[in-house]
Tab-separated table of C-alpha atoms and ligand atoms in Angstrom:
chain	number	residue	atom	x	y	z
A	1	MET	CA	4.645	1.981	22.869
A	2	THR	CA	7.963	0.530	21.833
A	3	SER	CA	7.612	-0.999	18.385
A	4	GLY	CA	4.956	1.308	16.992
A	5	LEU	CA	2.196	0.216	14.657
A	6	LEU	CA	2.500	-0.176	10.907
A	7	ILE	CA	-0.691	0.011	8.855
A	8	SER	CA	-0.816	-0.058	5.056
A	9	LEU	CA	-3.679	0.621	2.659
A	10	GLU	CA	-3.903	-1.118	-0.669
A	11	GLY	CA	-6.245	-1.310	-3.622
A	12	ILE	CA	-6.456	-0.368	-7.250
A	13	ASP	CA	-6.262	3.245	-8.267
A	14	GLY	CA	-9.206	5.413	-7.341
A	15	VAL	CA	-10.871	3.386	-4.565
A	16	GLY	CA	-10.611	6.164	-1.974
A	17	LYS	CA	-7.414	5.257	-0.117
A	18	THR	CA	-6.352	8.874	0.283
A	19	THR	CA	-9.657	9.971	1.849
A	20	GLN	CA	-9.613	7.091	4.313
A	21	ILE	CA	-5.970	7.713	5.241
A	22	GLU	CA	-6.747	11.358	6.023
A	23	ARG	CA	-9.666	10.311	8.224
A	24	ILE	CA	-7.701	7.570	9.991
A	25	CYS	CA	-4.832	9.955	10.739
A	26	ALA	CA	-7.100	12.735	12.019
A	27	TRP	CA	-8.831	10.249	14.328
A	28	LEU	CA	-5.555	8.676	15.518
A	29	ARG	CA	-3.951	12.047	16.294
A	30	ASP	CA	-6.334	12.449	19.237
A	31	ARG	CA	-5.319	9.081	20.609
A	32	VAL	CA	-1.591	8.531	20.107
A	33	ASP	CA	1.487	10.716	20.447
A	34	GLU	CA	2.777	10.417	16.896
A	35	VAL	CA	0.996	9.564	13.673
A	36	LEU	CA	2.778	9.585	10.350
A	37	ALA	CA	1.206	9.232	6.897
A	38	VAL	CA	3.454	8.340	3.962
A	39	ARG	CA	2.830	7.390	0.369
A	40	GLU	CA	4.587	5.062	-2.019
A	41	PRO	CA	6.353	5.677	-4.205
A	42	GLY	CA	7.458	8.849	-2.467
A	43	GLY	CA	7.783	10.218	1.037
A	44	THR	CA	11.481	11.150	0.726
A	45	PRO	CA	13.314	13.464	-1.717
A	46	LEU	CA	14.703	10.446	-3.600
A	47	GLY	CA	11.353	8.672	-3.505
A	48	GLU	CA	9.459	11.699	-4.842
A	49	ALA	CA	11.982	12.071	-7.684
A	50	LEU	CA	11.625	8.381	-8.553
A	51	ARG	CA	7.844	8.738	-8.346
A	52	GLU	CA	7.883	11.506	-10.898
A	53	LEU	CA	10.234	9.546	-13.119
A	54	ILE	CA	8.181	6.378	-13.084
A	55	LEU	CA	4.673	7.823	-13.056
A	56	GLN	CA	5.111	10.726	-15.400
A	57	ARG	CA	8.224	10.533	-17.463
A	58	VAL	CA	9.762	7.246	-18.416
A	59	GLU	CA	8.066	3.937	-19.007
A	60	ALA	CA	10.247	0.980	-18.030
A	61	GLN	CA	10.487	-1.727	-20.687
A	62	SER	CA	11.550	-4.301	-18.127
A	63	SER	CA	9.125	-5.159	-15.327
A	64	LEU	CA	12.153	-6.089	-13.193
A	65	ALA	CA	13.622	-2.615	-13.759
A	66	GLU	CA	10.269	-1.029	-12.887
A	67	PHE	CA	10.061	-3.059	-9.692
A	68	LEU	CA	13.610	-2.137	-8.689
A	69	VAL	CA	12.756	1.563	-9.011
A	70	PHE	CA	9.752	1.093	-6.693
A	71	ALA	CA	12.026	-0.970	-4.426
A	72	ALA	CA	14.661	1.795	-4.330
A	73	ALA	CA	12.043	4.351	-3.311
A	74	ARG	CA	10.762	1.889	-0.701
A	75	ALA	CA	14.236	1.204	0.736
A	76	GLU	CA	14.890	4.923	1.195
A	77	LEU	CA	11.496	5.454	2.828
A	78	VAL	CA	11.741	2.456	5.146
A	79	GLU	CA	15.268	3.194	6.350
A	80	THR	CA	15.034	6.946	6.737
A	81	VAL	CA	11.399	7.489	7.751
A	82	VAL	CA	9.366	4.389	8.615
A	83	LEU	CA	11.723	2.401	10.856
A	84	PRO	CA	12.879	5.456	12.870
A	85	ALA	CA	9.241	6.495	13.414
A	86	LEU	CA	8.265	2.998	14.536
A	87	ALA	CA	11.239	2.951	16.909
A	88	ARG	CA	9.840	6.146	18.483
A	89	GLY	CA	6.540	4.312	18.978
A	90	ALA	CA	4.636	6.077	16.184
A	91	VAL	CA	1.677	4.790	14.237
A	92	VAL	CA	2.721	4.829	10.575
A	93	VAL	CA	-0.028	4.753	7.948
A	94	MET	CA	1.156	3.909	4.454
A	95	ASP	CA	-0.611	4.633	1.191
A	96	ARG	CA	0.621	1.481	-0.613
A	97	PHE	CA	3.504	-0.716	0.470
A	98	ILE	CA	5.078	-4.119	-0.320
A	99	ASP	CA	1.811	-5.668	-1.484
A	100	SER	CA	1.475	-3.158	-4.344
A	101	SER	CA	4.606	-4.650	-5.901
A	102	VAL	CA	3.263	-8.197	-5.624
A	103	SER	CA	-0.067	-7.192	-7.158
A	104	TYR	CA	1.161	-4.760	-9.809
A	105	GLN	CA	4.650	-5.973	-10.767
A	106	ALA	CA	4.141	-9.710	-10.217
A	107	PHE	CA	0.466	-10.424	-10.937
A	108	GLY	CA	-0.023	-7.407	-13.193
A	109	HIS	CA	3.234	-7.503	-15.138
A	110	GLY	CA	4.292	-11.109	-14.827
A	111	LEU	CA	7.383	-10.748	-12.658
A	112	ALA	CA	7.992	-13.829	-10.472
A	113	VAL	CA	6.288	-13.466	-7.087
A	114	LYS	CA	9.359	-15.025	-5.481
A	115	ILE	CA	11.662	-12.277	-6.781
A	116	VAL	CA	9.322	-9.529	-5.594
A	117	ASP	CA	8.877	-11.204	-2.225
A	118	GLN	CA	12.600	-11.742	-1.630
A	119	ILE	CA	13.567	-8.187	-2.524
A	120	ASN	CA	10.647	-6.773	-0.546
A	121	ARG	CA	11.830	-8.654	2.549
A	122	VAL	CA	15.317	-7.207	2.281
A	123	VAL	CA	13.991	-3.719	1.605
A	124	VAL	CA	11.684	-3.635	4.635
A	125	HIS	CA	14.181	-5.280	6.988
A	126	GLU	CA	11.533	-7.943	7.665
A	127	ARG	CA	9.211	-5.319	9.223
A	128	THR	CA	5.948	-6.248	7.537
A	129	PRO	CA	2.710	-4.378	8.354
A	130	ASP	CA	0.704	-5.182	11.470
A	131	LEU	CA	-2.433	-4.564	9.441
A	132	THR	CA	-3.052	-4.174	5.727
A	133	ILE	CA	-6.382	-2.860	4.529
A	134	TRP	CA	-7.553	-3.768	1.042
A	135	LEU	CA	-10.135	-1.316	-0.199
A	136	LYS	CA	-11.681	-3.622	-2.715
A	137	GLY	CA	-13.544	-1.798	-5.421
A	138	ASP	CA	-14.502	-1.634	-9.028
A	139	PRO	CA	-11.699	-3.265	-11.042
A	140	PHE	CA	-12.355	-0.957	-14.000
A	141	PRO	CA	-11.412	2.479	-12.727
A	142	MET	CA	-12.087	5.649	-14.634
A	143	ALA	CA	-9.280	6.340	-17.036
A	144	ARG	CA	-6.948	8.940	-15.641
A	145	ALA	CA	-4.139	10.828	-17.275
A	146	ASP	CA	-1.162	9.176	-15.555
A	147	ARG	CA	0.751	6.648	-17.551
A	148	VAL	CA	0.535	3.890	-14.965
A	149	GLU	CA	-3.241	4.346	-14.861
A	150	GLU	CA	-3.826	3.900	-18.588
A	151	ARG	CA	-3.688	0.146	-18.323
A	152	ASP	CA	-6.528	-2.021	-19.456
A	153	ALA	CA	-9.245	-3.907	-17.640
A	154	GLN	CA	-7.437	-7.251	-17.810
A	155	TYR	CA	-4.448	-5.710	-16.150
A	156	TYR	CA	-6.556	-4.439	-13.235
A	157	ALA	CA	-8.282	-7.813	-12.981
A	158	ARG	CA	-4.850	-9.450	-12.570
A	159	VAL	CA	-3.884	-6.874	-9.949
A	160	GLU	CA	-7.089	-7.744	-8.063
A	161	GLN	CA	-6.202	-11.430	-8.267
A	162	GLY	CA	-2.848	-10.500	-6.761
A	163	TYR	CA	-4.511	-8.906	-3.748
A	164	GLN	CA	-6.849	-11.876	-3.422
A	165	TRP	CA	-3.855	-14.229	-3.417
A	166	LEU	CA	-2.034	-12.137	-0.803
A	167	VAL	CA	-5.054	-12.234	1.507
A	168	GLN	CA	-5.162	-16.020	1.190
A	169	GLN	CA	-1.480	-16.268	2.153
A	170	GLU	CA	-1.813	-14.225	5.351
A	171	PRO	CA	-5.489	-13.697	6.227
A	172	GLN	CA	-4.704	-12.506	9.767
A	173	ARG	CA	-2.742	-9.516	8.454
A	174	TRP	CA	-5.526	-8.319	6.134
A	175	LEU	CA	-8.825	-6.513	6.458
A	176	VAL	CA	-10.787	-6.577	3.222
A	177	VAL	CA	-13.393	-3.829	2.882
A	178	ASP	CA	-15.847	-3.253	0.042
A	179	SER	CA	-15.034	0.281	-1.075
A	180	ARG	CA	-18.414	0.680	-2.782
A	181	GLN	CA	-19.976	1.313	0.616
A	182	SER	CA	-20.241	4.925	1.753
A	183	PRO	CA	-17.002	6.536	2.992
A	184	ASP	CA	-18.545	6.667	6.494
A	185	GLU	CA	-19.295	2.950	6.479
A	186	VAL	CA	-15.809	2.130	5.235
A	187	PHE	CA	-14.245	4.370	7.872
A	188	GLY	CA	-16.323	2.717	10.632
A	189	LEU	CA	-14.963	-0.717	9.688
A	190	LEU	CA	-11.384	0.537	9.609
A	191	GLN	CA	-11.785	2.267	12.989
A	192	GLU	CA	-13.125	-0.896	14.565
A	193	ARG	CA	-10.140	-2.977	13.457
A	194	ILE	CA	-7.516	-0.342	14.278
A	195	GLU	CA	-9.086	0.174	17.710
A	196	THR	CA	-8.470	-3.513	18.448
A	197	LEU	CA	-4.839	-3.163	17.440
A	198	LEU	CA	-4.366	-0.074	19.599
A	199	ASN	CA	-5.828	-1.900	22.582
A	200	ASP	CA	-3.376	-4.759	22.048
A	201	MET	CA	-0.334	-2.497	21.872
B	301	TYD	P1	-0.692	6.847	-7.358
B	301	TYD	O1	-0.920	8.067	-8.154
B	301	TYD	O2	-0.191	6.930	-5.976
B	301	TYD	O3	-1.971	5.934	-7.414
B	301	TYD	P2	-3.040	5.685	-6.301
B	301	TYD	O4	-3.648	7.030	-6.046
B	301	TYD	O5	-3.960	4.709	-6.895
B	301	TYD	O6	-2.301	5.128	-5.123
B	301	TYD	O7	0.274	5.967	-8.240
B	301	TYD	C1	0.829	4.863	-7.760
B	301	TYD	C2	0.864	3.900	-8.911
B	301	TYD	O8	2.048	3.127	-8.823
B	301	TYD	C3	-0.308	2.950	-8.882
B	301	TYD	O9	-0.830	2.771	-10.175
B	301	TYD	C4	0.310	1.668	-8.414
B	301	TYD	C5	1.716	1.770	-8.849
B	301	TYD	N1	2.652	1.030	-7.977
B	301	TYD	C6	3.231	-0.123	-8.474
B	301	TYD	O10	2.981	-0.521	-9.608
B	301	TYD	N2	4.081	-0.805	-7.666
B	301	TYD	C7	4.407	-0.408	-6.407
B	301	TYD	O11	5.198	-1.062	-5.696
B	301	TYD	C8	3.785	0.804	-5.925
B	301	TYD	C9	4.092	1.297	-4.552
B	301	TYD	C10	2.926	1.495	-6.743
């Protein structure tokens, strides 16, 4: 392995991304030398501090400012963790990545897709995921305590439209899975697709 494998999981809050990531990583650890799971925003000291700031403390008034905070956390994570791991040949599994900003900040909050896309490209050094999994579920998640998760149904519907649009732009990069199936069924579909990627490496 020389360029590693970059897999990201996306979807609205509460569709079971974390459970699937744990299962994927446990399964992959028996097959490849290095598997790394990271979450956004977070995964570095700066990223975790920004995560706490944006999710628990301060609500940005400007959607551009909010995006740039996510982008700062992403830049730190990509440069210090993700790209070095990929260079070692690792499989990196990300809980949210560039597409979250398109869906949440652009479609959800009305920021121009072009701005999000251009900054995302710079931030990831053009290293986009080899596979992005959209766990597509109920667009009206249970209300949770976090500030970002208090948003209304229309907001989540727009976020869903964002994911739908992203899939249309690059269907070969995406695997769309109905998250209302059982966790075992979902995991089976993810395994099948990742297996194909591993065989092609
Ligand atoms: P988190 O608690 O990780 O939610 P989840 O368990 O659903 O992944 O919080 C991440 C929140 O931040 C989530 O509501 C989506 C939002 N977010 C953005 O709005 N833009 C981004 O670029 C990223 C990475 C996350």
